[in-house]
CSV table of C-alpha atoms in Angstrom, one decimal:
chain,number,residue,atom,x,y,z
A,1,MET,CA,128.4,132.2,142.1
A,2,LYS,CA,131.7,134.0,142.6
A,3,GLY,CA,132.5,137.4,140.9
A,4,ARG,CA,129.8,138.9,138.8
A,5,PRO,CA,126.1,138.8,139.5
A,6,ASP,CA,123.8,136.2,138.0
A,7,SER,CA,122.5,137.0,134.6
A,8,GLY,CA,119.2,135.2,135.4
A,9,THR,CA,119.5,132.6,132.7
A,10,CYS,CA,119.8,128.8,132.9
A,11,ASP,CA,122.6,128.9,130.3
A,12,ASN,CA,125.7,126.7,131.0
A,13,GLN,CA,127.9,129.7,130.2
A,14,ALA,CA,126.3,131.8,132.9
A,15,MET,CA,128.2,132.6,136.1
A,16,THR,CA,126.0,130.4,138.2
A,17,THR,CA,126.0,126.6,138.3
A,18,LEU,CA,123.0,124.5,137.5
A,19,LYS,CA,122.8,123.5,141.1
A,20,SER,CA,122.6,127.1,142.3
A,21,LYS,CA,119.9,127.8,139.7
A,22,LEU,CA,117.9,124.9,141.2
A,23,GLN,CA,118.3,126.3,144.7
A,24,GLU,CA,117.3,129.8,143.6
A,25,ASP,CA,114.2,128.4,141.8
A,26,LEU,CA,113.4,126.4,144.9
A,27,ASN,CA,113.5,129.6,147.1
A,28,ALA,CA,111.3,131.3,144.5
A,29,ALA,CA,108.8,128.4,144.5
A,30,ILE,CA,108.6,128.4,148.3
A,31,LYS,CA,107.9,132.2,148.3
A,32,GLU,CA,105.2,131.7,145.7
A,33,ARG,CA,103.8,128.8,147.7
A,34,ASP,CA,104.1,126.5,144.6
A,35,GLU,CA,103.9,123.2,146.3
A,36,LEU,CA,104.5,121.0,143.2
A,37,ARG,CA,107.7,122.9,142.1
A,38,SER,CA,109.1,123.3,145.6
A,39,SER,CA,108.6,119.6,146.5
A,40,THR,CA,110.0,118.5,143.1
A,41,LEU,CA,113.1,120.8,143.4
A,42,ARG,CA,113.6,119.7,147.0
A,43,LEU,CA,113.7,116.0,146.1
A,44,THR,CA,116.0,116.7,143.2
A,45,LEU,CA,118.4,118.8,145.3
A,46,THR,CA,118.4,116.0,147.8
A,47,ALA,CA,119.3,113.5,145.1
A,48,ILE,CA,122.2,115.8,144.0
A,49,THR,CA,123.4,116.1,147.6
A,50,MET,CA,123.3,112.3,147.9
A,51,GLU,CA,125.4,112.0,144.8
A,52,GLU,CA,127.9,114.5,146.2
A,53,VAL,CA,128.4,112.6,149.4
A,54,ALA,CA,128.4,109.2,147.9
A,55,GLY,CA,131.9,107.6,147.9
A,56,LYS,CA,134.8,108.2,150.1
A,57,GLN,CA,134.9,112.0,149.9
A,58,LYS,CA,132.4,114.8,149.6
A,59,ARG,CA,132.7,116.7,146.3
A,60,GLU,CA,130.9,119.4,144.3
A,61,LEU,CA,129.2,118.0,141.2
A,62,SER,CA,129.9,119.6,137.8
A,63,ASP,CA,127.0,120.9,135.7
A,64,ASP,CA,127.2,117.8,133.5
A,65,GLU,CA,127.0,115.5,136.6
A,66,VAL,CA,124.0,117.5,137.9
A,67,GLN,CA,122.4,117.2,134.5
A,68,LYS,CA,122.8,113.4,134.7
A,69,VAL,CA,121.1,113.4,138.1
A,70,LEU,CA,118.3,115.5,136.7
A,71,THR,CA,117.9,113.1,133.8
A,72,ARG,CA,117.8,110.2,136.1
A,73,GLU,CA,115.1,111.9,138.3
A,74,ALA,CA,113.0,112.8,135.3
A,75,LYS,CA,113.2,109.2,134.1
A,76,LYS,CA,112.0,108.0,137.5
A,77,ARG,CA,109.0,110.3,137.2
A,78,ARG,CA,108.1,109.0,133.7
A,79,GLU,CA,108.4,105.4,134.9
A,80,ALA,CA,106.4,106.0,138.0
A,81,ALA,CA,103.7,107.8,136.0
A,82,ASP,CA,103.4,104.8,133.7
A,83,ALA,CA,103.2,102.4,136.6
A,84,PHE,CA,100.5,104.5,138.4
A,85,ALA,CA,98.6,104.7,135.1
A,86,GLN,CA,98.7,101.0,134.6
A,87,GLY,CA,97.7,100.5,138.2
A,88,GLY,CA,94.6,102.6,137.7
A,89,ARG,CA,95.9,105.5,139.9
A,90,ALA,CA,95.3,108.4,137.5
A,91,GLU,CA,95.8,111.1,140.2
A,92,SER,CA,99.2,109.8,141.2
A,93,ALA,CA,100.2,109.4,137.5
A,94,GLU,CA,99.2,113.0,136.8
A,95,ARG,CA,101.3,114.2,139.8
A,96,GLU,CA,104.4,112.3,138.6
A,97,LYS,CA,103.9,113.6,135.0
A,98,ALA,CA,103.7,117.2,136.4
A,99,GLU,CA,106.9,116.7,138.4
A,100,GLY,CA,108.6,115.3,135.3
A,101,GLU,CA,107.6,118.5,133.4
A,102,VAL,CA,109.1,120.7,136.1
A,103,LEU,CA,112.4,118.8,135.7
A,104,ALA,CA,112.2,118.8,131.9
A,105,ALA,CA,112.6,122.6,132.1
A,106,TYR,CA,116.2,122.1,133.3
A,107,LEU,CA,117.2,119.5,130.8
A,108,PRO,CA,118.4,120.1,127.2
A,109,GLU,CA,115.9,119.7,124.5
A,110,GLN,CA,115.5,116.1,123.4
A,111,LEU,CA,116.5,115.0,119.9
A,112,SER,CA,113.6,114.4,117.5
A,113,ASP,CA,113.4,110.9,115.9
A,114,GLU,CA,114.7,112.3,112.6
A,115,GLU,CA,117.8,113.9,114.3
A,116,LEU,CA,118.5,110.8,116.3
A,117,HIS,CA,118.1,108.6,113.2
A,118,GLN,CA,120.6,110.9,111.3
A,119,ILE,CA,123.2,110.7,114.1
A,120,VAL,CA,122.9,106.9,114.4
A,121,ALA,CA,123.1,106.4,110.6
A,122,GLU,CA,126.3,108.4,110.5
A,123,ALA,CA,127.7,106.3,113.4
A,124,VAL,CA,126.7,103.1,111.7
A,125,GLY,CA,128.6,104.3,108.6
A,126,GLU,CA,131.7,105.1,110.7
A,127,ALA,CA,131.6,101.7,112.4
A,128,LYS,CA,131.2,99.8,109.1
A,129,ALA,CA,134.1,101.8,107.7
A,130,ALA,CA,136.1,100.6,110.7
A,131,GLY,CA,135.2,97.0,109.9
A,132,ALA,CA,132.3,96.4,112.3
A,133,GLU,CA,129.5,94.4,110.7
A,134,GLY,CA,126.0,93.2,111.7
A,135,PRO,CA,124.5,93.0,115.2
A,136,ARG,CA,128.0,92.6,116.7
A,137,ALA,CA,128.7,96.2,115.7
A,138,MET,CA,126.2,97.4,118.3
A,139,GLY,CA,128.9,98.2,120.9
A,140,ALA,CA,131.1,100.1,118.4
A,141,VAL,CA,128.1,102.2,117.2
A,142,MET,CA,127.0,103.0,120.7
A,143,LYS,CA,130.5,104.2,121.6
A,144,ILE,CA,130.3,106.6,118.7
A,145,VAL,CA,126.7,107.7,119.3
A,146,ASN,CA,126.6,108.1,123.1
A,147,PRO,CA,128.9,111.2,123.3
A,148,LYS,CA,126.9,112.9,120.5
A,149,VAL,CA,123.5,112.4,122.1
A,150,ALA,CA,124.5,112.6,125.8
A,151,GLY,CA,121.5,114.0,127.8
A,152,ARG,CA,119.4,114.6,124.6
A,153,ALA,CA,118.2,111.0,124.1
A,154,GLU,CA,117.4,108.2,126.4
A,155,GLY,CA,119.7,105.1,126.1
A,156,GLY,CA,116.9,102.7,125.3
A,157,ARG,CA,115.6,104.9,122.5
A,158,VAL,CA,119.2,105.2,121.1
A,159,ALA,CA,119.7,101.4,121.3
A,160,ALA,CA,116.4,100.7,119.5
A,161,VAL,CA,117.4,102.9,116.6
A,162,VAL,CA,120.9,101.4,116.4
A,163,LYS,CA,119.5,97.8,116.4
A,164,LYS,CA,117.0,98.8,113.7
A,165,LEU,CA,119.7,100.3,111.4
A,166,LEU,CA,122.1,97.4,112.0
A,167,ALA,CA,119.5,94.8,111.2
A,168,GLY,CA,119.1,96.3,107.8
């Protein structure tokens, strides 16, 4: 947050980083006494800090790396909500879903099934043009698709569409 003041948006072109936006929103949630948002943002910022100090040297994460941490945290919430729901703990499942919704506000919009299908179909065409055929082409197609859908579609969802299109 050097130089010009914050424009107040969560846009990646803004002067602030995604991490500083999370910290500002945490402070606002604490002031508003919003327990759900503040605890969710606290846990997420802790996960970001843990990522920064992992390895041999402390470093500042880029917005893309922070986005990956946010995606991972949101996925944990979805999986926990499913597990709680299957275990008959509806209250805990609702809490996890609510935390996931708080995190979803910081993530890019997810691709629709049609958009994902279109991107994968183009990648399958590219891979076939390069000589990759059948189920063995999975790796080649995933290499083409992953950069295009990064952060906007879960890996398992992408892999399922790729398998379906490669199977015929």
